XYZ file of C-alpha atoms in Angstrom:
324
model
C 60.988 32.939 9.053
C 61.572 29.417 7.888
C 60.862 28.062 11.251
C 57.658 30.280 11.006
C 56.552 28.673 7.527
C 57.805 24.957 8.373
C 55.037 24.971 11.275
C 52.192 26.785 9.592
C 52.783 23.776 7.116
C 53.005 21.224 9.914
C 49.887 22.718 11.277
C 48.358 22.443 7.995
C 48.863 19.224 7.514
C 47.665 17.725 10.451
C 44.324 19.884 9.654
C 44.711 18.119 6.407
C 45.049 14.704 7.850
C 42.327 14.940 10.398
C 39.645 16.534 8.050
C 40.499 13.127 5.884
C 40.311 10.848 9.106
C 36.365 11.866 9.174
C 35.318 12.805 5.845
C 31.392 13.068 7.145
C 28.940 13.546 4.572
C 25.014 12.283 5.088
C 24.979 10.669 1.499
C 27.414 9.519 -0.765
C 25.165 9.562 -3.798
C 22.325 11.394 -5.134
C 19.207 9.603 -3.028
C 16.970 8.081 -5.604
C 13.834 9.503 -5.912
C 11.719 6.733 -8.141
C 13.091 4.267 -5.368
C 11.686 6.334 -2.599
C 8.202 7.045 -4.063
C 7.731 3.419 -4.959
C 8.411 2.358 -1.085
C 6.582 5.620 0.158
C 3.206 3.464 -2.070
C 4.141 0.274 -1.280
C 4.465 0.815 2.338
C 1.374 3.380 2.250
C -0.606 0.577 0.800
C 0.911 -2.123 3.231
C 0.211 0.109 6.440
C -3.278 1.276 4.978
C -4.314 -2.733 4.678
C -3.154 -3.715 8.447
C -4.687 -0.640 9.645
C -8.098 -2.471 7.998
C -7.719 -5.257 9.515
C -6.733 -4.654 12.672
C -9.642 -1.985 13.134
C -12.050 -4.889 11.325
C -10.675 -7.823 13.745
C -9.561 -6.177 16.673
C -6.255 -7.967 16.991
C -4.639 -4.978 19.168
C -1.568 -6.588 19.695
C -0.929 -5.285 16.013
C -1.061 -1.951 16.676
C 2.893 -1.199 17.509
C 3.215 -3.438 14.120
C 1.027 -0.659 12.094
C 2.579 2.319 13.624
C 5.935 0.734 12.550
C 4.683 0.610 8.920
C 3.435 4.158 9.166
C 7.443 4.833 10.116
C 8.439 3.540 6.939
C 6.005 5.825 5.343
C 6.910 8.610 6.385
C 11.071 7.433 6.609
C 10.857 7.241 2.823
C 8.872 10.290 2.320
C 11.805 11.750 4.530
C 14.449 10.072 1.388
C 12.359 12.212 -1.253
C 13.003 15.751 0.568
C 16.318 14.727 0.301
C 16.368 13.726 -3.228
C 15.486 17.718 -3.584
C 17.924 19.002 -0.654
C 20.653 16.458 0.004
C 21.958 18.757 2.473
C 18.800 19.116 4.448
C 19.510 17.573 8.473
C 15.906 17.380 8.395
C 15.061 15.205 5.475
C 17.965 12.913 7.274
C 17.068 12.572 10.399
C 13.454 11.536 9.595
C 14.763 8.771 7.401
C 17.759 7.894 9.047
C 15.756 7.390 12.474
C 12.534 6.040 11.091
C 13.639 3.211 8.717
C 15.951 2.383 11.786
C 13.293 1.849 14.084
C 10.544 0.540 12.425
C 11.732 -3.167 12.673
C 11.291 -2.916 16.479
C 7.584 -1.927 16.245
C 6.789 -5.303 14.099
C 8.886 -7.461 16.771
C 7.040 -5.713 19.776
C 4.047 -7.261 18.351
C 5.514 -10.820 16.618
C 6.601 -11.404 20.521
C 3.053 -10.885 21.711
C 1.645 -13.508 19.197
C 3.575 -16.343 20.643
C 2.463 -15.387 24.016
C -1.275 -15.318 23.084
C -0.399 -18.144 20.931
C 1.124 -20.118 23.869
C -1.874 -19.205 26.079
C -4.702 -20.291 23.069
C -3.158 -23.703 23.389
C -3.123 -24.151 27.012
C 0.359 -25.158 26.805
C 2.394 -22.727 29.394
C 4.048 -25.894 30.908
C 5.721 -26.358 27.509
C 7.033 -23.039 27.059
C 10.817 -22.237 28.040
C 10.194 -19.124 29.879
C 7.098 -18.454 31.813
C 4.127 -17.086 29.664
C 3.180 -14.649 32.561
C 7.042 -13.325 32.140
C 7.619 -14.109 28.074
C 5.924 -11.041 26.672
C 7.165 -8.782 28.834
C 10.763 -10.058 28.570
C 10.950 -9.455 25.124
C 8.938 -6.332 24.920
C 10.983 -4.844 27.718
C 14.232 -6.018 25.564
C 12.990 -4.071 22.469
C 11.669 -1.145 23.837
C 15.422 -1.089 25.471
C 16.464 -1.410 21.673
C 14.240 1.031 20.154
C 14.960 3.799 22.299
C 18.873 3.233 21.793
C 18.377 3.542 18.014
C 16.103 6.322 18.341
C 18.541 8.122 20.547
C 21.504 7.413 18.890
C 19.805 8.695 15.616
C 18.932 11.488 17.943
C 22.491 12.300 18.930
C 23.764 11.978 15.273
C 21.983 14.777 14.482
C 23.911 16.796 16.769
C 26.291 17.645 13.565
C 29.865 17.217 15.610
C 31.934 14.712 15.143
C 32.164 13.749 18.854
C 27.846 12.965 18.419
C 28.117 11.014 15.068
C 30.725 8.615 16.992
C 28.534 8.655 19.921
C 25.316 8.285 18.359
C 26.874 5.315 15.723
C 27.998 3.084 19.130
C 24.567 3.679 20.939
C 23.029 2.884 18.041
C 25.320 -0.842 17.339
C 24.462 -0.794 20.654
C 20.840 -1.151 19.895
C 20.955 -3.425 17.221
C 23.176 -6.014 18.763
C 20.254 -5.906 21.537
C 17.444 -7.038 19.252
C 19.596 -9.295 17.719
C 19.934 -11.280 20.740
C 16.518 -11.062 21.656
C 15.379 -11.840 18.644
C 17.522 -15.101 18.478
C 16.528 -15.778 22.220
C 12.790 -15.508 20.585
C 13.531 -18.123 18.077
C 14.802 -20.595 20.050
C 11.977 -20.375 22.273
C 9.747 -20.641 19.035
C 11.240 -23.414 18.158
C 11.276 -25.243 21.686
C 7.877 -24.815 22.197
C 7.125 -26.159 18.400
C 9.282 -29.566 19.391
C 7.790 -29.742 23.097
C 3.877 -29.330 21.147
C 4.486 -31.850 18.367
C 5.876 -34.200 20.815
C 3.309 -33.362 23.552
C 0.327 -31.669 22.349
C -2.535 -30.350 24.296
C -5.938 -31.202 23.687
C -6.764 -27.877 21.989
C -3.290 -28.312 20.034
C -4.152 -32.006 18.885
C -7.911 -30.787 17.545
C -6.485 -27.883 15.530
C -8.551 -25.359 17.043
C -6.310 -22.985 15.582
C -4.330 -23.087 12.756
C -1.720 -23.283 15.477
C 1.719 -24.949 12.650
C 0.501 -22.274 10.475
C 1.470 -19.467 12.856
C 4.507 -20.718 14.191
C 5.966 -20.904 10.734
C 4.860 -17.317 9.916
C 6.358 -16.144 13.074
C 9.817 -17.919 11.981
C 9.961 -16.227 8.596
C 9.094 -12.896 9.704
C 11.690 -12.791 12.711
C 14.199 -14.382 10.611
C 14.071 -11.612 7.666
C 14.340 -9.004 10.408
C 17.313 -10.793 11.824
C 18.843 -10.819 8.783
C 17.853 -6.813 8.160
C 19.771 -6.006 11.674
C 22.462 -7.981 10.827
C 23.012 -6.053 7.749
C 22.358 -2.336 9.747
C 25.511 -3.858 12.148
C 27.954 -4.295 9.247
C 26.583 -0.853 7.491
C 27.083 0.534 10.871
C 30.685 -1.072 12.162
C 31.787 0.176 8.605
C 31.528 4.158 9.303
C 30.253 6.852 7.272
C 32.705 5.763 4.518
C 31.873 2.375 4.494
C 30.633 0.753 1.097
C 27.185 -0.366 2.110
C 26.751 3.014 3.198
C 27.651 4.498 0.420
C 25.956 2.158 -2.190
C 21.904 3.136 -2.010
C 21.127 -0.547 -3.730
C 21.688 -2.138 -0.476
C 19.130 -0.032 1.981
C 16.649 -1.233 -0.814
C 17.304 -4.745 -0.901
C 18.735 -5.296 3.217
C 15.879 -3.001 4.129
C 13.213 -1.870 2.152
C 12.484 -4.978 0.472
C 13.179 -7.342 3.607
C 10.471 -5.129 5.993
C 7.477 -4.509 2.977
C 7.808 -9.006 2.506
C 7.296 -9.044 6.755
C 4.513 -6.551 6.295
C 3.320 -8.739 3.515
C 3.781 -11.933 5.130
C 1.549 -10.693 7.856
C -0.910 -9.085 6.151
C -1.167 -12.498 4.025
C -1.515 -14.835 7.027
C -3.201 -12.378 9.773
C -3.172 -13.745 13.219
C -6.261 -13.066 14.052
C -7.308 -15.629 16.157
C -5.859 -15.691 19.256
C -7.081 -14.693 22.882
C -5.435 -12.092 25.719
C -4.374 -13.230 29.299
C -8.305 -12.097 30.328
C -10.187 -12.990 27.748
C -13.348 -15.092 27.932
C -15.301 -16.180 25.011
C -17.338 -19.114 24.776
C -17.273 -20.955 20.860
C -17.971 -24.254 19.178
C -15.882 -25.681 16.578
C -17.082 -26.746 12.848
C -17.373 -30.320 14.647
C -19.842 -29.147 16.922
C -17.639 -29.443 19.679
C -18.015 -26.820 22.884
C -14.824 -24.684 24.229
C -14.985 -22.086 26.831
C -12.324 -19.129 26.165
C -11.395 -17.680 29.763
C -8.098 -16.724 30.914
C -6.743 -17.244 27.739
C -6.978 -20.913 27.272
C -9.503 -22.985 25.283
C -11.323 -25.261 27.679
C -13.824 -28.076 26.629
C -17.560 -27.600 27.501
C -19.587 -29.600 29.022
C -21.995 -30.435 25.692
C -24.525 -32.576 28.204
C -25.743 -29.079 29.064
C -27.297 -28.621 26.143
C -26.404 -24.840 25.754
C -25.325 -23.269 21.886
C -23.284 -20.151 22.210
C -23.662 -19.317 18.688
C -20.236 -18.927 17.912
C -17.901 -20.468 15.481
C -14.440 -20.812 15.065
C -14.564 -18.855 12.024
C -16.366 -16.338 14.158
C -13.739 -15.961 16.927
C -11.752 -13.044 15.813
C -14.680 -10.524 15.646
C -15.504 -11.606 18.943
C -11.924 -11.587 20.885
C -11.046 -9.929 23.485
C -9.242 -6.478 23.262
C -6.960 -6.727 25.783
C -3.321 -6.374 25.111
C-alpha cells in the first residue's frame, strides 16, 4: 500500500512538474482596450489615406503596402474581442497572425520602389544586383517570410503543445528571413546611393526626381521595420513566459507605434513618381527640357523637333504607367 501511494505521488509530481514546464496561456494580462481602439483609428485613418492616394495616383506597387495596413486594422480590432473574451482562440489568432504579418506587406512594396527607382534613373549598371532580378529577389524572399509567419501563427492555433513549439520555430523562422533580406536591401540601398553620388546619370544629375529624397525615406522605413522584427525575435526566443510577452507596453511601442510612423512616413513623402519596367510616357521638365519615359528609363528628347507633349513633371504621376 505504501509502494501504491509513493508512486501515485511520483506520478503526480511529474504531472506537476511538466504542467509548470509549459504554463501556456494566450495573455498574461488583461488586453487593453483604449490601446486597441486608438490603433484600430489610427491605423483605419492611415490605411483609409493610402487607399486615396494610391486610387488618385495610381502607384500600384502600393497596393500589398495598403492591404498590410488594412491587417493592422482588423489585428487590433481582433485585441478588442479579446479585451471582452480573453479566452476566445478566435480573437487571438486574428491578432496574433495579422499584426505579425503586416510588416511584410509594406516591405513587398518598399522593395519595388527601389527597383522602379533604379530604373527612373537609368542607372541599372550601378545597382548591386541586376534590376531585372532585384524585385523579384526580394519579393520572392518575403513572400517566403510571410507565409512562414502566417503558417506558424496558423499552427499555433492548433491548441497542443507539440503546435505552439512548432508554430513558435516556423515562425523565428520567418522573421530571421526578413531580417536578412531586409539588411541585404539596405546595403544595396546604400550601394547604389554611393555608386549615384559618385557617378550620376544624366536624369540623376538634373533631379528629375526627387531621387535623395526617396532613398532616405526608403532607409527610415526599412530600418524601423528592422528594428520591429528584431524585437518579434527576442519576444519570440523568450517563450510564452517571456517578459516582453507578457508586458502589453511593448507590442505598443516595438509594434504598433513603429508600423503607424512607416505608414506615416509614407503617406507623408508618397512615391509617386516613378515608372514600371514597360512604361512609356513622354514629359518635359519645369526647365522646358524634353524626356521620353519608355522601358522605364527617362531618356532626353530631341527638342529640335519641335513637338510639346503637354506634360509636366508635376504631372507625371497621374499619367504613369500601371504596371507592377
Amino acid at each position: 500500500m505504501s509502494n501504491s501511494t509513493a508512486s501515485q505521488a511520483d506520478a503526480a509530481a511529474a504531472a506537476a512538474a511538466a504542467a509548470g514546464a509549459f504554463d501556456f496561456k494566450l495573455y498574461r494580462y488583461d488586453p487593453s482596450l483604449a490601446a486597441a481602439i486608438v490603433f484600430v483609428v489610427v491605423f483605419a485613418i492611415l490605411t483609409a489615406l493610402h487607399t486615396w492616394r494610391l486610387y488618385r495616383n495610381h502607384a500600384v506597387y502600393f497596393t500589398a503596402f495598403t492591404i498590410g495596413g488594412l491587417f493592422q486594422v482588423i489585428g487590433y480590432c481582433g485585441r478588442i474581442w479579446s479585451h471582452f473574451d480573453d479566452t476566445a482562440i478566435g480573437g487571438f489568432v486574428m491578432q496574433a497572425i495579422l499584426i505579425l504579418v503586416a510588416p511584410a506587406l509594406y516591405a513587398a512594396s518598399i522593395y519595388m520602389v527601389l527597383g522602379r527607382l533604379i530604373r527612373t534613373l537609368h542607372a541599372e549598371q550601378l545597382s548591386l544586383i541586376p534590376v531585372s532580378r532585384l524585385t523579384k529577389i526580394f519579393v520572392t524572399g518575403d513572400v517566403i517570410s510571410f507565409t512562414l509567419q502566417a503558417g506558424g501563427g496558423g499552427i499555433q492555433a492548433g491548441g497542443t503543445l507539440d503546435l505552439f513549439n512548432i508554430g513558435e520555430k516556423i515562425i523565428i523562422v520567418g522573421l530571421f528571413m526578413q531580417i536578412v533580406f531586409f539588411g541585404l536591401f539596405i546595403v544595396s540601398a546604400v550601394l547604389f546611393d554611393r555608386r549615384i553620388s559618385s557617378h550620376p546619370t544624366r536624369e540623376a544629375a538634373e533631379q528629375l526626381i526627387p531621387w535623395r529624397r526617396h532613398l532616405v525615406v526608403l532607409y527610415t522605413v526599412s530600418i524601423i521595420i528592422l528594428v520591429r522584427s528584431i524585437f518579434r525575435v527576442v519576444e519570440y526566443l523568450q517563450g510564452n513566459d517571456g517578459y516582453i510577452i507578457s508586458h502589453e507596453y511593448f507590442l505598443y511601442i516595438f509594434d504598433a507605434v513603429l508600423m503607424a510612423a512607416v505608414m506615416l512616413i509614407l503617406l507623408i513623402w508618397y512615391v509617386d513618381d516613378l515608372v514600371g519596367a514597360t512604361a512609356k510616357r513622354a514629359v518635359s521638365t519645369s526647365s522646358g527640357s524634353d524626356y521620353l519615359m519608355q522601358d522605364g528609363f527617362i531618356q532626353r528628347r530631341d527638342s529640335s523637333r519641335g513637338k510639346d507633349y503637354g506634360k509636366r513633371t508635376e504631372d507625371l504621376a497621374a499619367t504613369r504607367d500601371s504596371a507592377v
